[in-house]
PDB file of C-alpha atoms in Angstrom:
ATOM      1  CA  ILE A 489      97.286 -48.831 -65.409  1.00 87.00           C
ATOM      2  CA  MET A 490     101.082 -48.937 -65.701  1.00 86.00           C
ATOM      3  CA  GLY A 491     102.748 -48.894 -69.036  1.00 88.00           C
ATOM      4  CA  GLY A 492     106.174 -48.158 -70.227  1.00 83.00           C
ATOM      5  CA  SER A 493     109.187 -50.288 -71.090  1.00 83.00           C
ATOM      6  CA  LYS A 494     110.852 -51.190 -67.799  1.00 86.00           C
ATOM      7  CA  VAL A 495     109.674 -52.903 -64.657  1.00 86.00           C
ATOM      8  CA  SER A 496     112.844 -51.676 -62.833  1.00 85.00           C
ATOM      9  CA  SER A 497     111.882 -48.026 -63.262  1.00 84.00           C
ATOM     10  CA  LYS A 498     108.570 -48.541 -61.577  1.00 86.00           C
ATOM     11  CA  ILE A 499     109.175 -51.343 -59.172  1.00 85.00           C
ATOM     12  CA  ASP A 500     108.902 -49.255 -56.014  1.00 82.00           C
ATOM     13  CA  ILE A 501     105.675 -47.780 -57.243  1.00 86.00           C
ATOM     14  CA  ILE A 502     104.182 -51.170 -58.313  1.00 90.00           C
ATOM     15  CA  MET A 503     105.064 -52.729 -54.903  1.00 88.00           C
ATOM     16  CA  ASN A 504     103.685 -49.785 -52.901  1.00 87.00           C
ATOM     17  CA  LEU A 505     100.474 -49.749 -54.921  1.00 88.00           C
ATOM     18  CA  MET A 506      99.773 -53.379 -54.013  1.00 91.00           C
ATOM     19  CA  ASP A 507      98.229 -52.123 -50.710  1.00 91.00           C
ATOM     20  CA  LYS A 508      96.172 -49.504 -52.412  1.00 91.00           C
ATOM     21  CA  VAL A 509      94.561 -50.935 -55.498  1.00 94.00           C
ATOM     22  CA  ASP A 510      92.075 -53.655 -56.371  1.00 96.00           C
ATOM     23  CA  ASN A 511      93.199 -54.011 -59.979  1.00 97.00           C
ATOM     24  CA  LEU A 512      96.591 -53.386 -61.535  1.00 96.00           C
ATOM     25  CA  ILE A 513      96.958 -53.416 -65.363  1.00 96.00           C
ATOM     26  CA  LEU A 514     100.556 -53.747 -66.538  1.00 93.00           C
ATOM     27  CA  GLY A 515     101.093 -53.093 -70.212  1.00 91.00           C
ATOM     28  CA  GLY A 516     103.607 -51.717 -72.626  1.00 90.00           C
ATOM     29  CA  GLY A 517     107.158 -53.037 -72.914  1.00 90.00           C
ATOM     30  CA  MET A 518     107.273 -54.276 -69.285  1.00 92.00           C
ATOM     31  CA  THR A 519     104.719 -56.985 -70.288  1.00 92.00           C
ATOM     32  CA  TYR A 520     107.457 -59.010 -71.927  1.00 95.00           C
ATOM     33  CA  THR A 521     109.528 -59.253 -68.823  1.00 95.00           C
ATOM     34  CA  PHE A 522     106.563 -60.900 -67.084  1.00 96.00           C
ATOM     35  CA  LYS A 523     105.804 -63.205 -70.104  1.00 96.00           C
ATOM     36  CA  LYS A 524     109.467 -64.350 -70.234  1.00 96.00           C
ATOM     37  CA  ALA A 525     109.416 -64.997 -66.480  1.00 97.00           C
ATOM     38  CA  LEU A 526     106.401 -67.274 -67.108  1.00 97.00           C
ATOM     39  CA  GLY A 527     108.306 -69.193 -69.685  1.00 97.00           C
ATOM     40  CA  GLY A 528     107.038 -67.307 -72.690  1.00 96.00           C
ATOM     41  CA  HIS A 529     108.946 -66.597 -75.929  1.00 96.00           C
ATOM     42  CA  VAL A 530     109.190 -62.798 -76.462  1.00 95.00           C
ATOM     43  CA  GLY A 531     111.166 -62.564 -79.739  1.00 94.00           C
ATOM     44  CA  ASN A 532     113.070 -59.245 -79.808  1.00 95.00           C
ATOM     45  CA  SER A 533     110.668 -57.471 -77.504  1.00 94.00           C
ATOM     46  CA  ILE A 534     111.977 -55.335 -74.729  1.00 91.00           C
ATOM     47  CA  CYS A 535     112.770 -57.593 -71.763  1.00 94.00           C
ATOM     48  CA  GLU A 536     114.754 -57.090 -68.561  1.00 95.00           C
ATOM     49  CA  GLU A 537     116.395 -60.454 -68.327  1.00 95.00           C
ATOM     50  CA  ASP A 538     117.734 -59.520 -64.845  1.00 96.00           C
ATOM     51  CA  LYS A 539     114.215 -58.826 -63.532  1.00 95.00           C
ATOM     52  CA  LEU A 540     112.514 -62.154 -64.326  1.00 96.00           C
ATOM     53  CA  ASP A 541     112.562 -63.254 -60.619  1.00 96.00           C
ATOM     54  CA  LEU A 542     111.208 -59.792 -59.665  1.00 94.00           C
ATOM     55  CA  ALA A 543     108.321 -60.210 -62.124  1.00 95.00           C
ATOM     56  CA  LEU A 544     107.460 -63.553 -60.522  1.00 97.00           C
ATOM     57  CA  GLU A 545     107.686 -61.982 -57.057  1.00 96.00           C
ATOM     58  CA  ILE A 546     105.261 -59.234 -58.120  1.00 96.00           C
ATOM     59  CA  MET A 547     102.738 -61.776 -59.497  1.00 97.00           C
ATOM     60  CA  LYS A 548     103.014 -63.749 -56.258  1.00 97.00           C
ATOM     61  CA  LEU A 549     102.562 -60.655 -54.089  1.00 97.00           C
ATOM     62  CA  ALA A 550      99.538 -59.576 -56.118  1.00 97.00           C
ATOM     63  CA  LYS A 551      97.928 -62.949 -55.557  1.00 97.00           C
ATOM     64  CA  GLU A 552      98.667 -62.839 -51.808  1.00 97.00           C
ATOM     65  CA  LYS A 553      97.205 -59.394 -51.456  1.00 97.00           C
ATOM     66  CA  GLY A 554      94.111 -60.158 -53.607  1.00 97.00           C
ATOM     67  CA  VAL A 555      95.075 -57.636 -56.337  1.00 97.00           C
ATOM     68  CA  ASN A 556      93.757 -58.536 -59.759  1.00 97.00           C
ATOM     69  CA  LEU A 557      96.954 -58.276 -61.788  1.00 97.00           C
ATOM     70  CA  VAL A 558      96.029 -57.964 -65.472  1.00 97.00           C
ATOM     71  CA  LEU A 559      98.720 -58.601 -68.101  1.00 95.00           C
ATOM     72  CA  ALA A 560      98.361 -58.596 -71.881  1.00 93.00           C
ATOM     73  CA  THR A 561      97.452 -61.910 -73.379  1.00 94.00           C
ATOM     74  CA  ASP A 562      98.024 -61.097 -76.954  1.00 95.00           C
ATOM     75  CA  THR A 563     100.410 -58.779 -78.806  1.00 94.00           C
ATOM     76  CA  VAL A 564     100.634 -56.969 -82.132  1.00 94.00           C
ATOM     77  CA  ALA A 565     104.021 -57.760 -83.590  1.00 90.00           C
ATOM     78  CA  ALA A 566     103.121 -56.738 -87.187  1.00 82.00           C
ATOM     79  CA  GLN A 567     100.806 -59.754 -86.744  1.00 88.00           C
ATOM     80  CA  ILE A 568      98.678 -60.637 -83.694  1.00 92.00           C
ATOM     81  CA  VAL A 569     100.295 -63.425 -81.703  1.00 94.00           C
ATOM     82  CA  PRO A 570      99.903 -64.738 -78.114  1.00 94.00           C
ATOM     83  CA  SER A 571     102.090 -62.645 -75.771  1.00 93.00           C
ATOM     84  CA  MET A 572     103.854 -65.838 -74.769  1.00 94.00           C
ATOM     85  CA  GLU A 573     104.820 -66.772 -78.306  1.00 94.00           C
ATOM     86  CA  ILE A 574     106.424 -63.877 -80.104  1.00 94.00           C
ATOM     87  CA  PRO A 575     108.542 -65.217 -82.962  1.00 93.00           C
ATOM     88  CA  ASP A 576     112.320 -64.620 -83.196  1.00 94.00           C
ATOM     89  CA  GLY A 577     113.081 -61.380 -85.021  1.00 93.00           C
ATOM     90  CA  TRP A 578     109.671 -59.830 -84.082  1.00 93.00           C
ATOM     91  CA  GLU A 579     108.942 -57.304 -81.380  1.00 93.00           C
ATOM     92  CA  GLY A 580     105.717 -56.585 -79.484  1.00 94.00           C
ATOM     93  CA  LEU A 581     104.576 -53.010 -80.349  1.00 95.00           C
ATOM     94  CA  ASP A 582     100.956 -52.939 -79.064  1.00 96.00           C
ATOM     95  CA  VAL A 583      98.504 -55.088 -77.200  1.00 95.00           C
ATOM     96  CA  GLY A 584      96.067 -57.201 -79.173  1.00 96.00           C
ATOM     97  CA  PRO A 585      92.256 -57.328 -79.233  1.00 97.00           C
ATOM     98  CA  GLU A 586      91.979 -59.952 -76.447  1.00 96.00           C
ATOM     99  CA  SER A 587      94.106 -57.762 -74.133  1.00 97.00           C
ATOM    100  CA  ILE A 588      92.132 -54.664 -75.081  1.00 97.00           C
ATOM    101  CA  ALA A 589      88.908 -56.450 -74.092  1.00 98.00           C
ATOM    102  CA  SER A 590      90.179 -57.513 -70.709  1.00 97.00           C
ATOM    103  CA  PHE A 591      91.821 -54.132 -69.973  1.00 97.00           C
ATOM    104  CA  THR A 592      88.700 -52.279 -70.983  1.00 98.00           C
ATOM    105  CA  LYS A 593      86.445 -54.467 -68.827  1.00 98.00           C
ATOM    106  CA  VAL A 594      88.536 -53.751 -65.719  1.00 98.00           C
ATOM    107  CA  ILE A 595      88.749 -50.016 -66.462  1.00 98.00           C
ATOM    108  CA  GLU A 596      85.066 -49.549 -67.171  1.00 97.00           C
ATOM    109  CA  GLN A 597      84.195 -51.239 -63.772  1.00 97.00           C
ATOM    110  CA  SER A 598      86.639 -49.100 -61.744  1.00 97.00           C
ATOM    111  CA  LYS A 599      85.711 -46.064 -59.587  1.00 97.00           C
ATOM    112  CA  THR A 600      89.177 -44.549 -59.400  1.00 96.00           C
ATOM    113  CA  ILE A 601      91.674 -44.832 -62.285  1.00 97.00           C
ATOM    114  CA  LEU A 602      95.356 -43.862 -62.438  1.00 93.00           C
ATOM    115  CA  TRP A 603      96.939 -44.169 -65.901  1.00 94.00           C
ATOM    116  CA  ASN A 604     100.714 -43.960 -66.153  1.00 91.00           C
ATOM    117  CA  GLY A 605     102.211 -45.200 -69.410  1.00 91.00           C
ATOM    118  CA  PRO A 606     100.874 -46.271 -72.810  1.00 94.00           C
ATOM    119  CA  VAL A 607     100.440 -49.895 -73.773  1.00 95.00           C
ATOM    120  CA  GLY A 608     101.970 -49.646 -77.240  1.00 94.00           C
ATOM    121  CA  VAL A 609     103.971 -47.363 -79.556  1.00 95.00           C
ATOM    122  CA  PHE A 610     101.021 -44.956 -79.824  1.00 96.00           C
ATOM    123  CA  GLU A 611     103.107 -42.396 -81.809  1.00 95.00           C
ATOM    124  CA  MET A 612     102.708 -44.680 -84.818  1.00 95.00           C
ATOM    125  CA  PRO A 613      99.014 -44.929 -85.842  1.00 95.00           C
ATOM    126  CA  LYS A 614      99.331 -48.648 -86.634  1.00 94.00           C
ATOM    127  CA  PHE A 615     100.368 -49.440 -83.039  1.00 96.00           C
ATOM    128  CA  ALA A 616      98.151 -46.844 -81.254  1.00 97.00           C
ATOM    129  CA  VAL A 617      95.059 -49.082 -81.074  1.00 97.00           C
ATOM    130  CA  GLY A 618      95.626 -50.418 -77.599  1.00 97.00           C
ATOM    131  CA  THR A 619      96.510 -47.048 -76.053  1.00 97.00           C
ATOM    132  CA  LYS A 620      93.507 -45.447 -77.717  1.00 98.00           C
ATOM    133  CA  ALA A 621      91.265 -48.213 -76.381  1.00 98.00           C
ATOM    134  CA  ILE A 622      92.649 -47.527 -72.842  1.00 97.00           C
ATOM    135  CA  ALA A 623      91.911 -43.791 -73.314  1.00 98.00           C
ATOM    136  CA  ASP A 624      88.404 -44.440 -74.594  1.00 98.00           C
ATOM    137  CA  ALA A 625      87.675 -46.836 -71.672  1.00 98.00           C
ATOM    138  CA  ILE A 626      88.870 -44.242 -69.179  1.00 98.00           C
ATOM    139  CA  VAL A 627      86.700 -41.577 -70.797  1.00 98.00           C
ATOM    140  CA  LYS A 628      83.690 -43.929 -70.659  1.00 98.00           C
ATOM    141  CA  ALA A 629      84.335 -44.765 -66.998  1.00 98.00           C
ATOM    142  CA  THR A 630      84.733 -41.064 -66.211  1.00 98.00           C
ATOM    143  CA  ALA A 631      81.437 -40.259 -67.900  1.00 98.00           C
ATOM    144  CA  ASN A 632      79.911 -42.952 -65.640  1.00 98.00           C
ATOM    145  CA  GLY A 633      81.184 -41.314 -62.490  1.00 98.00           C
ATOM    146  CA  ALA A 634      84.766 -42.635 -61.979  1.00 98.00           C
ATOM    147  CA  PHE A 635      87.567 -40.322 -61.025  1.00 97.00           C
ATOM    148  CA  SER A 636      90.359 -40.565 -63.621  1.00 97.00           C
ATOM    149  CA  LEU A 637      93.877 -39.278 -63.273  1.00 94.00           C
ATOM    150  CA  ILE A 638      96.310 -39.278 -66.206  1.00 95.00           C
ATOM    151  CA  GLY A 639      99.893 -38.944 -65.022  1.00 88.00           C
ATOM    152  CA  GLY A 640     103.157 -38.796 -66.897  1.00 80.00           C
ATOM    153  CA  GLY A 641     104.532 -37.379 -70.143  1.00 75.00           C
ATOM    154  CA  ASP A 642     103.723 -40.258 -72.428  1.00 91.00           C
ATOM    155  CA  SER A 643     100.234 -40.805 -71.045  1.00 93.00           C
ATOM    156  CA  VAL A 644      99.514 -37.059 -71.257  1.00 94.00           C
ATOM    157  CA  ALA A 645     100.863 -37.012 -74.832  1.00 95.00           C
ATOM    158  CA  ALA A 646      98.573 -39.946 -75.735  1.00 96.00           C
ATOM    159  CA  ILE A 647      95.468 -38.457 -74.146  1.00 97.00           C
ATOM    160  CA  ASN A 648      96.165 -35.154 -75.944  1.00 96.00           C
ATOM    161  CA  GLN A 649      96.965 -36.904 -79.272  1.00 97.00           C
ATOM    162  CA  PHE A 650      93.546 -38.521 -79.128  1.00 98.00           C
ATOM    163  CA  GLY A 651      91.840 -35.229 -78.169  1.00 98.00           C
ATOM    164  CA  LEU A 652      90.427 -36.625 -74.957  1.00 98.00           C
ATOM    165  CA  ALA A 653      92.197 -34.601 -72.266  1.00 97.00           C
ATOM    166  CA  ASP A 654      88.993 -32.587 -71.515  1.00 97.00           C
ATOM    167  CA  ARG A 655      87.011 -35.788 -70.951  1.00 98.00           C
ATOM    168  CA  VAL A 656      88.967 -37.173 -67.996  1.00 98.00           C
ATOM    169  CA  SER A 657      89.031 -35.854 -64.382  1.00 97.00           C
ATOM    170  CA  TYR A 658      92.596 -34.626 -64.147  1.00 94.00           C
ATOM    171  CA  VAL A 659      95.812 -34.589 -66.263  1.00 94.00           C
ATOM    172  CA  SER A 660      99.144 -34.278 -64.476  1.00 89.00           C
ATOM    173  CA  THR A 661     102.382 -33.817 -66.395  1.00 81.00           C
ATOM    174  CA  GLY A 662     104.396 -34.879 -63.355  1.00 78.00           C
ATOM    175  CA  GLY A 663     104.222 -38.700 -63.763  1.00 73.00           C
ATOM    176  CA  GLY A 664     107.092 -39.773 -61.555  1.00 76.00           C
ATOM    177  CA  ALA A 665     106.380 -37.114 -58.947  1.00 79.00           C
ATOM    178  CA  LEU A 666     102.669 -37.945 -58.992  1.00 79.00           C
ATOM    179  CA  LEU A 667     103.349 -41.646 -58.398  1.00 77.00           C
ATOM    180  CA  GLU A 668     105.809 -40.854 -55.590  1.00 78.00           C
ATOM    181  CA  TYR A 669     103.153 -38.658 -53.944  1.00 78.00           C
ATOM    182  CA  ILE A 670     100.591 -41.404 -54.187  1.00 76.00           C
ATOM    183  CA  GLU A 671     103.073 -43.801 -52.667  1.00 75.00           C
ATOM    184  CA  GLY A 672     103.216 -41.471 -49.640  1.00 78.00           C
ATOM    185  CA  LYS A 673     106.645 -39.968 -50.220  1.00 81.00           C
ATOM    186  CA  GLU A 674     107.333 -36.370 -49.389  1.00 81.00           C
ATOM    187  CA  LEU A 675     107.931 -34.124 -52.394  1.00 76.00           C
ATOM    188  CA  PRO A 676     110.399 -31.217 -51.791  1.00 78.00           C
ATOM    189  CA  GLY A 677     108.161 -28.668 -53.569  1.00 78.00           C
ATOM    190  CA  ILE A 678     105.115 -29.558 -51.493  1.00 76.00           C
ATOM    191  CA  THR A 679     107.175 -29.648 -48.295  1.00 81.00           C
ATOM    192  CA  ALA A 680     108.422 -26.113 -49.138  1.00 84.00           C
ATOM    193  CA  ILE A 681     104.896 -24.801 -49.802  1.00 84.00           C
ATOM    194  CA  ARG A 682     103.652 -26.319 -46.530  1.00 83.00           C
ATOM    195  CA  GLY A 683     106.622 -24.682 -44.709  1.00 79.00           C
ATOM    196  CA  LYS A 684     107.910 -27.897 -43.098  1.00 61.00           C
TER     197      LYS A 684
END
């Protein structure tokens, strides 16, 4: 599960994960770059206009590699609207109930879960519903035997805010470093410990 606002800040990670995952949920602000690339109207939502081709490339690569790429289909913008039709002057602040249902279904069927980034502005209770649903689904999957890894400052803040940190397998505050390690990159601290 990848959340956050920018595709560009996580592109290397997303591309490298394509060979390692069966399902990839992309949520949060980066959703709107993908929706705009598909011809959607995203209102005033966060959107990297210069990354629209990249979003299309990611979707194509996922299809080629057989990765189930799951994007939000509805959005809370002070009203629930299709993610492809956010009105002018409005901004997507959370995923809607349809997206929550599809994300939850994928999470609950997964055996290994990596969560990096919320899917809404969880700091505001009104827009924390989607992120809380993600956390609850991860807890349920963990209780059913999945290994769950929560990585990154915002994801850790969310899991702690909801009081669920003790109900997942592992919480790592090093989000970027964790993702780089999973990608297979050498981390200076680990290299030093190993004495290389």
